[in-house]
């Protein structure tokens, strides 16, 4: 892989999915543009593969034998809190998607995504940004307005600011970050900041994490 | 799938402290649950009225049964592919429960001391009966349904009971408490021998009937639920057969049209959507905005071979005005599919409290609005005018090379 060292885009990726056909499909589609350094087919094998390979990004199926993607995130982040996950699924159940995001995934895309878009999404997650597909933006707007009845979403979910709602609406309308920046007369960086802050609100409104966040910063 | 029915309050056992009566009532009335609990405690201080009301409601209200979710989700839950246990069990707030209990005791004591209360003997009988019945009924609520269905005859009632020592102990305590109530009632009655015997017999029979009542109700309800489940399973099996059949059709079509990638993609997409809807989908309810939009976009996808993605936030009933908006949306989708040259159209629908908006967007070649008006009357008549007549407005944003976005708004 020495020829890849100069291109930072050759991210190291672990693919976790219980369908072998899908894993080989991903390998075929993007194997040339990212380094696939491991795979997993259920929660234990995924956790082992991730901890062994220490990839930049984990492509994680939402539904997995052994407790689902949420369980993988929980077990890995217990020892590696910085690991970055991109959720990938055919399931459109809002609760499940919001569930993995709240567990710590930095984005969600559907499996029908094109190879180019997937590579771009991996890069975005690897560099610390969030990946919000239009569908996820819709789910999140629904979740914050209380329309999705997820018992795991606390009532005291932090409110979204008007600007954050505006950005999410534009994502849901199919705008790319660049187009949003142009539309709202702000920089792409600012768009990314808004999206990251929505992600943080989603993840922190979990009370347990909130207390941990506070103790980490010596607020409690 | 949902039938019209009277909204009945049920007892949610997941948030219950005792029988879930207060939690159920609070949910039904939209009041804070603490208020309802407080009311029961306060009323109980007066002749134990709250206690009796609680027991009657306990019998009258069925347990909350979880709505069945989509088959794919249920299968995934059963296979442990998704974590459903993430839902936190609220449990009993011990501090609050103790406070309420102390309040109840205090109030009762005050009422007793002030002379308005019941005779001590009657009070004792009431508390012992209520406590005993509560212990026994609680066990009836927490027996696994599966056990009840599996057995037959007497086993049905007995088998689940002896499954765990705690339920046996609970029932024993309940029975002892009921027996004590009967004893206090009989011994303190001041009747002669015959009167006491009759009272003993009568109260014992009443106590046993009361103790057994929820078990009988429970078994009957469980059997009814099982019958309903079987019917649901049949309906789902039919649906699954229909779906598999349509998958076969799609596969056959794909094989025949293997050299036309665009058609193959369209076929696969349509089938994917149909399957996904069934497996995971909260199917939009009949006659809703999202349902109507979904139907239109499927049709546009089929006839024009573009990918139309719908993202919706909220949903609402389809009024005639909204139907006009849906027709205008369809027109905008068709325009995007036919003229823009883009292979993907994004549709976003949002139903707010005071505004319904639909956005139809493509990244195609766009057009010059001023020039196009004459020769493409379609935009003006079928989109702008139509929405205006319905009481809303349509805004079209486009420029050559910039793509097109049609925004339809209707105040509610």
mmCIF file of N, CA, C and O in Angstrom, chain B residues 7-61:
data_model
loop_
_atom_site.group_PDB
_atom_site.id
_atom_site.type_symbol
_atom_site.label_atom_id
_atom_site.label_comp_id
_atom_site.label_asym_id
_atom_site.label_seq_id
_atom_site.Cartn_x
_atom_site.Cartn_y
_atom_site.Cartn_z
ATOM 1 N N UNK B 7 -61.468 4.466 22.033
ATOM 2 C CA UNK B 7 -60.174 4.472 22.698
ATOM 3 C C UNK B 7 -60.382 4.110 24.157
ATOM 4 O O UNK B 7 -61.032 4.818 24.906
ATOM 5 N N UNK B 8 -59.854 2.956 24.523
ATOM 6 C CA UNK B 8 -60.045 2.461 25.856
ATOM 7 C C UNK B 8 -58.754 2.648 26.619
ATOM 8 O O UNK B 8 -57.682 2.456 26.070
ATOM 9 N N UNK B 9 -58.865 3.033 27.874
ATOM 10 C CA UNK B 9 -57.613 3.190 28.607
ATOM 11 C C UNK B 9 -57.133 1.821 29.062
ATOM 12 O O UNK B 9 -57.912 0.951 29.419
ATOM 13 N N UNK B 10 -55.834 1.644 28.994
ATOM 14 C CA UNK B 10 -55.242 0.364 29.361
ATOM 15 C C UNK B 10 -54.175 0.590 30.425
ATOM 16 O O UNK B 10 -53.778 1.716 30.673
ATOM 17 N N UNK B 11 -53.753 -0.501 31.034
ATOM 18 C CA UNK B 11 -52.755 -0.376 32.098
ATOM 19 C C UNK B 11 -51.371 -0.721 31.550
ATOM 20 O O UNK B 11 -51.079 -1.870 31.260
ATOM 21 N N UNK B 12 -50.492 0.272 31.399
ATOM 22 C CA UNK B 12 -49.150 -0.015 30.919
ATOM 23 C C UNK B 12 -48.290 -0.585 32.058
ATOM 24 O O UNK B 12 -47.932 0.125 32.994
ATOM 25 N N UNK B 13 -47.969 -1.858 31.983
ATOM 26 C CA UNK B 13 -47.236 -2.470 33.090
ATOM 27 C C UNK B 13 -45.792 -1.974 33.161
ATOM 28 O O UNK B 13 -45.157 -2.042 34.200
ATOM 29 N N UNK B 14 -45.287 -1.446 32.021
ATOM 30 C CA UNK B 14 -43.886 -1.046 32.037
ATOM 31 C C UNK B 14 -43.658 0.165 32.924
ATOM 32 O O UNK B 14 -42.568 0.346 33.456
ATOM 33 N N UNK B 15 -44.676 1.014 33.078
ATOM 34 C CA UNK B 15 -44.475 2.192 33.915
ATOM 35 C C UNK B 15 -45.277 2.089 35.207
ATOM 36 O O UNK B 15 -45.411 3.063 35.944
ATOM 37 N N UNK B 16 -45.816 0.893 35.465
ATOM 38 C CA UNK B 16 -46.692 0.737 36.629
ATOM 39 C C UNK B 16 -45.904 0.688 37.933
ATOM 40 O O UNK B 16 -44.793 0.190 37.982
ATOM 41 N N UNK B 17 -46.497 1.228 38.986
ATOM 42 C CA UNK B 17 -45.944 1.032 40.318
ATOM 43 C C UNK B 17 -46.609 -0.178 40.955
ATOM 44 O O UNK B 17 -45.986 -1.009 41.575
ATOM 45 N N UNK B 18 -47.940 -0.249 40.821
ATOM 46 C CA UNK B 18 -48.671 -1.388 41.381
ATOM 47 C C UNK B 18 -49.367 -2.116 40.235
ATOM 48 O O UNK B 18 -48.869 -3.104 39.723
ATOM 49 N N UNK B 19 -50.525 -1.612 39.834
ATOM 50 C CA UNK B 19 -51.245 -2.288 38.761
ATOM 51 C C UNK B 19 -51.235 -1.500 37.466
ATOM 52 O O UNK B 19 -51.744 -1.942 36.447
ATOM 53 N N UNK B 20 -50.685 -0.297 37.493
ATOM 54 C CA UNK B 20 -50.653 0.509 36.285
ATOM 55 C C UNK B 20 -51.929 1.299 36.053
ATOM 56 O O UNK B 20 -52.091 1.910 35.006
ATOM 57 N N UNK B 21 -52.850 1.300 37.016
ATOM 58 C CA UNK B 21 -54.115 2.003 36.850
ATOM 59 C C UNK B 21 -53.881 3.509 36.709
ATOM 60 O O UNK B 21 -54.393 4.154 35.788
ATOM 61 N N UNK B 22 -53.064 4.061 37.599
ATOM 62 C CA UNK B 22 -52.806 5.508 37.568
ATOM 63 C C UNK B 22 -52.096 5.901 36.281
ATOM 64 O O UNK B 22 -52.475 6.879 35.629
ATOM 65 N N UNK B 23 -51.077 5.116 35.923
ATOM 66 C CA UNK B 23 -50.326 5.412 34.703
ATOM 67 C C UNK B 23 -51.266 5.383 33.497
ATOM 68 O O UNK B 23 -51.206 6.257 32.628
ATOM 69 N N UNK B 24 -52.164 4.381 33.476
ATOM 70 C CA UNK B 24 -53.096 4.254 32.363
ATOM 71 C C UNK B 24 -54.066 5.415 32.306
ATOM 72 O O UNK B 24 -54.307 5.990 31.254
ATOM 73 N N UNK B 25 -54.612 5.780 33.466
ATOM 74 C CA UNK B 25 -55.557 6.898 33.527
ATOM 75 C C UNK B 25 -54.882 8.195 33.103
ATOM 76 O O UNK B 25 -55.439 8.985 32.341
ATOM 77 N N UNK B 26 -53.664 8.406 33.624
ATOM 78 C CA UNK B 26 -52.938 9.636 33.312
ATOM 79 C C UNK B 26 -52.722 9.734 31.811
ATOM 80 O O UNK B 26 -52.899 10.793 31.203
ATOM 81 N N UNK B 27 -52.372 8.600 31.211
ATOM 82 C CA UNK B 27 -52.133 8.551 29.778
ATOM 83 C C UNK B 27 -53.412 8.876 29.018
ATOM 84 O O UNK B 27 -53.423 9.631 28.058
ATOM 85 N N UNK B 28 -54.512 8.311 29.491
ATOM 86 C CA UNK B 28 -55.804 8.458 28.830
ATOM 87 C C UNK B 28 -56.310 9.895 28.920
ATOM 88 O O UNK B 28 -56.824 10.451 27.957
ATOM 89 N N UNK B 29 -56.151 10.482 30.116
ATOM 90 C CA UNK B 29 -56.693 11.818 30.342
ATOM 91 C C UNK B 29 -55.711 12.915 29.966
ATOM 92 O O UNK B 29 -56.076 14.074 29.889
ATOM 93 N N UNK B 30 -54.462 12.523 29.759
ATOM 94 C CA UNK B 30 -53.453 13.526 29.449
ATOM 95 C C UNK B 30 -53.025 14.332 30.661
ATOM 96 O O UNK B 30 -52.571 15.459 30.542
ATOM 97 N N UNK B 31 -53.203 13.758 31.844
ATOM 98 C CA UNK B 31 -52.759 14.442 33.052
ATOM 99 C C UNK B 31 -51.399 13.910 33.468
ATOM 100 O O UNK B 31 -51.021 12.814 33.082
ATOM 101 N N UNK B 32 -50.673 14.687 34.286
ATOM 102 C CA UNK B 32 -49.431 14.133 34.824
ATOM 103 C C UNK B 32 -49.732 12.954 35.759
ATOM 104 O O UNK B 32 -50.681 13.031 36.560
ATOM 105 N N UNK B 33 -48.948 11.906 35.650
ATOM 106 C CA UNK B 33 -49.257 10.687 36.386
ATOM 107 C C UNK B 33 -49.162 10.897 37.895
ATOM 108 O O UNK B 33 -49.926 10.324 38.675
ATOM 109 N N UNK B 34 -48.258 11.791 38.314
ATOM 110 C CA UNK B 34 -48.102 12.032 39.752
ATOM 111 C C UNK B 34 -49.394 12.592 40.351
ATOM 112 O O UNK B 34 -49.799 12.242 41.458
ATOM 113 N N UNK B 35 -50.051 13.449 39.561
ATOM 114 C CA UNK B 35 -51.305 14.055 40.015
ATOM 115 C C UNK B 35 -52.358 12.978 40.261
ATOM 116 O O UNK B 35 -53.064 12.980 41.281
ATOM 117 N N UNK B 36 -52.464 12.038 39.325
ATOM 118 C CA UNK B 36 -53.447 10.964 39.451
ATOM 119 C C UNK B 36 -53.131 10.121 40.679
ATOM 120 O O UNK B 36 -54.019 9.782 41.481
ATOM 121 N N UNK B 37 -51.844 9.798 40.847
ATOM 122 C CA UNK B 37 -51.448 8.984 42.004
ATOM 123 C C UNK B 37 -51.791 9.704 43.298
ATOM 124 O O UNK B 37 -52.330 9.124 44.243
ATOM 125 N N UNK B 38 -51.494 10.997 43.320
ATOM 126 C CA UNK B 38 -51.768 11.809 44.509
ATOM 127 C C UNK B 38 -53.264 11.801 44.808
ATOM 128 O O UNK B 38 -53.689 11.629 45.960
ATOM 129 N N UNK B 39 -54.072 11.946 43.756
ATOM 130 C CA UNK B 39 -55.521 11.969 43.935
ATOM 131 C C UNK B 39 -55.997 10.667 44.565
ATOM 132 O O UNK B 39 -56.790 10.675 45.516
ATOM 133 N N UNK B 40 -55.505 9.541 44.068
ATOM 134 C CA UNK B 40 -55.913 8.248 44.616
ATOM 135 C C UNK B 40 -55.533 8.142 46.090
ATOM 136 O O UNK B 40 -56.317 7.678 46.921
ATOM 137 N N UNK B 41 -54.316 8.593 46.414
ATOM 138 C CA UNK B 41 -53.859 8.502 47.800
ATOM 139 C C UNK B 41 -54.735 9.367 48.710
ATOM 140 O O UNK B 41 -55.190 8.925 49.771
ATOM 141 N N UNK B 42 -54.990 10.600 48.260
ATOM 142 C CA UNK B 42 -55.767 11.519 49.092
ATOM 143 C C UNK B 42 -57.182 10.988 49.304
ATOM 144 O O UNK B 42 -57.704 10.952 50.421
ATOM 145 N N UNK B 43 -57.808 10.526 48.202
ATOM 146 C CA UNK B 43 -59.173 10.026 48.307
ATOM 147 C C UNK B 43 -59.224 8.768 49.179
ATOM 148 O O UNK B 43 -60.207 8.530 49.879
ATOM 149 N N UNK B 44 -58.128 7.992 49.159
ATOM 150 C CA UNK B 44 -58.087 6.770 49.955
ATOM 151 C C UNK B 44 -58.210 7.054 51.444
ATOM 152 O O UNK B 44 -58.661 6.214 52.218
ATOM 153 N N UNK B 45 -57.783 8.243 51.852
ATOM 154 C CA UNK B 45 -57.823 8.571 53.274
ATOM 155 C C UNK B 45 -59.267 8.618 53.777
ATOM 156 O O UNK B 45 -59.531 8.421 54.956
ATOM 157 N N UNK B 46 -60.212 8.867 52.867
ATOM 158 C CA UNK B 46 -61.609 8.946 53.270
ATOM 159 C C UNK B 46 -62.314 7.635 52.980
ATOM 160 O O UNK B 46 -62.589 7.307 51.822
ATOM 161 N N UNK B 47 -62.527 6.867 53.980
ATOM 162 C CA UNK B 47 -63.238 5.592 53.874
ATOM 163 C C UNK B 47 -62.615 4.678 52.821
ATOM 164 O O UNK B 47 -63.301 3.865 52.225
ATOM 165 N N UNK B 48 -61.325 4.844 52.595
ATOM 166 C CA UNK B 48 -60.593 3.994 51.641
ATOM 167 C C UNK B 48 -61.183 4.031 50.230
ATOM 168 O O UNK B 48 -60.991 3.105 49.440
ATOM 169 N N UNK B 49 -61.887 5.148 49.916
ATOM 170 C CA UNK B 49 -62.579 5.211 48.630
ATOM 171 C C UNK B 49 -61.608 5.037 47.464
ATOM 172 O O UNK B 49 -61.898 4.327 46.487
ATOM 173 N N UNK B 50 -60.436 5.673 47.565
ATOM 174 C CA UNK B 50 -59.452 5.568 46.490
ATOM 175 C C UNK B 50 -59.011 4.142 46.269
ATOM 176 O O UNK B 50 -58.849 3.686 45.133
ATOM 177 N N UNK B 51 -58.838 3.435 47.387
ATOM 178 C CA UNK B 51 -58.399 2.043 47.306
ATOM 179 C C UNK B 51 -59.412 1.203 46.537
ATOM 180 O O UNK B 51 -59.072 0.434 45.641
ATOM 181 N N UNK B 52 -60.701 1.373 46.905
ATOM 182 C CA UNK B 52 -61.736 0.598 46.211
ATOM 183 C C UNK B 52 -61.790 0.951 44.744
ATOM 184 O O UNK B 52 -61.863 0.075 43.881
ATOM 185 N N UNK B 53 -61.757 2.251 44.447
ATOM 186 C CA UNK B 53 -61.801 2.680 43.053
ATOM 187 C C UNK B 53 -60.642 2.053 42.284
ATOM 188 O O UNK B 53 -60.804 1.571 41.150
ATOM 189 N N UNK B 54 -59.481 2.044 42.936
ATOM 190 C CA UNK B 54 -58.291 1.496 42.282
ATOM 191 C C UNK B 54 -58.500 0.023 41.934
ATOM 192 O O UNK B 54 -58.220 -0.427 40.829
ATOM 193 N N UNK B 55 -59.039 -0.726 42.919
ATOM 194 C CA UNK B 55 -59.228 -2.165 42.697
ATOM 195 C C UNK B 55 -60.237 -2.428 41.581
ATOM 196 O O UNK B 55 -60.027 -3.293 40.726
ATOM 197 N N UNK B 56 -61.343 -1.643 41.589
ATOM 198 C CA UNK B 56 -62.351 -1.839 40.538
ATOM 199 C C UNK B 56 -61.745 -1.556 39.162
ATOM 200 O O UNK B 56 -61.914 -2.321 38.212
ATOM 201 N N UNK B 57 -60.995 -0.426 39.066
ATOM 202 C CA UNK B 57 -60.391 -0.080 37.782
ATOM 203 C C UNK B 57 -59.357 -1.117 37.355
ATOM 204 O O UNK B 57 -59.187 -1.411 36.179
ATOM 205 N N UNK B 58 -58.675 -1.675 38.338
ATOM 206 C CA UNK B 58 -57.667 -2.701 38.048
ATOM 207 C C UNK B 58 -58.320 -3.853 37.284
ATOM 208 O O UNK B 58 -57.787 -4.365 36.312
ATOM 209 N N UNK B 59 -59.513 -4.230 37.767
ATOM 210 C CA UNK B 59 -60.226 -5.320 37.090
ATOM 211 C C UNK B 59 -60.749 -4.890 35.731
ATOM 212 O O UNK B 59 -60.744 -5.651 34.772
ATOM 213 N N UNK B 60 -61.211 -3.624 35.664
ATOM 214 C CA UNK B 60 -61.911 -3.186 34.456
ATOM 215 C C UNK B 60 -60.966 -2.889 33.301
ATOM 216 O O UNK B 60 -61.316 -3.098 32.146
ATOM 217 N N UNK B 61 -59.766 -2.387 33.627
ATOM 218 C CA UNK B 61 -58.863 -1.982 32.544
ATOM 219 C C UNK B 61 -57.971 -3.149 32.127
ATOM 220 O O UNK B 61 -57.299 -3.737 32.963
#
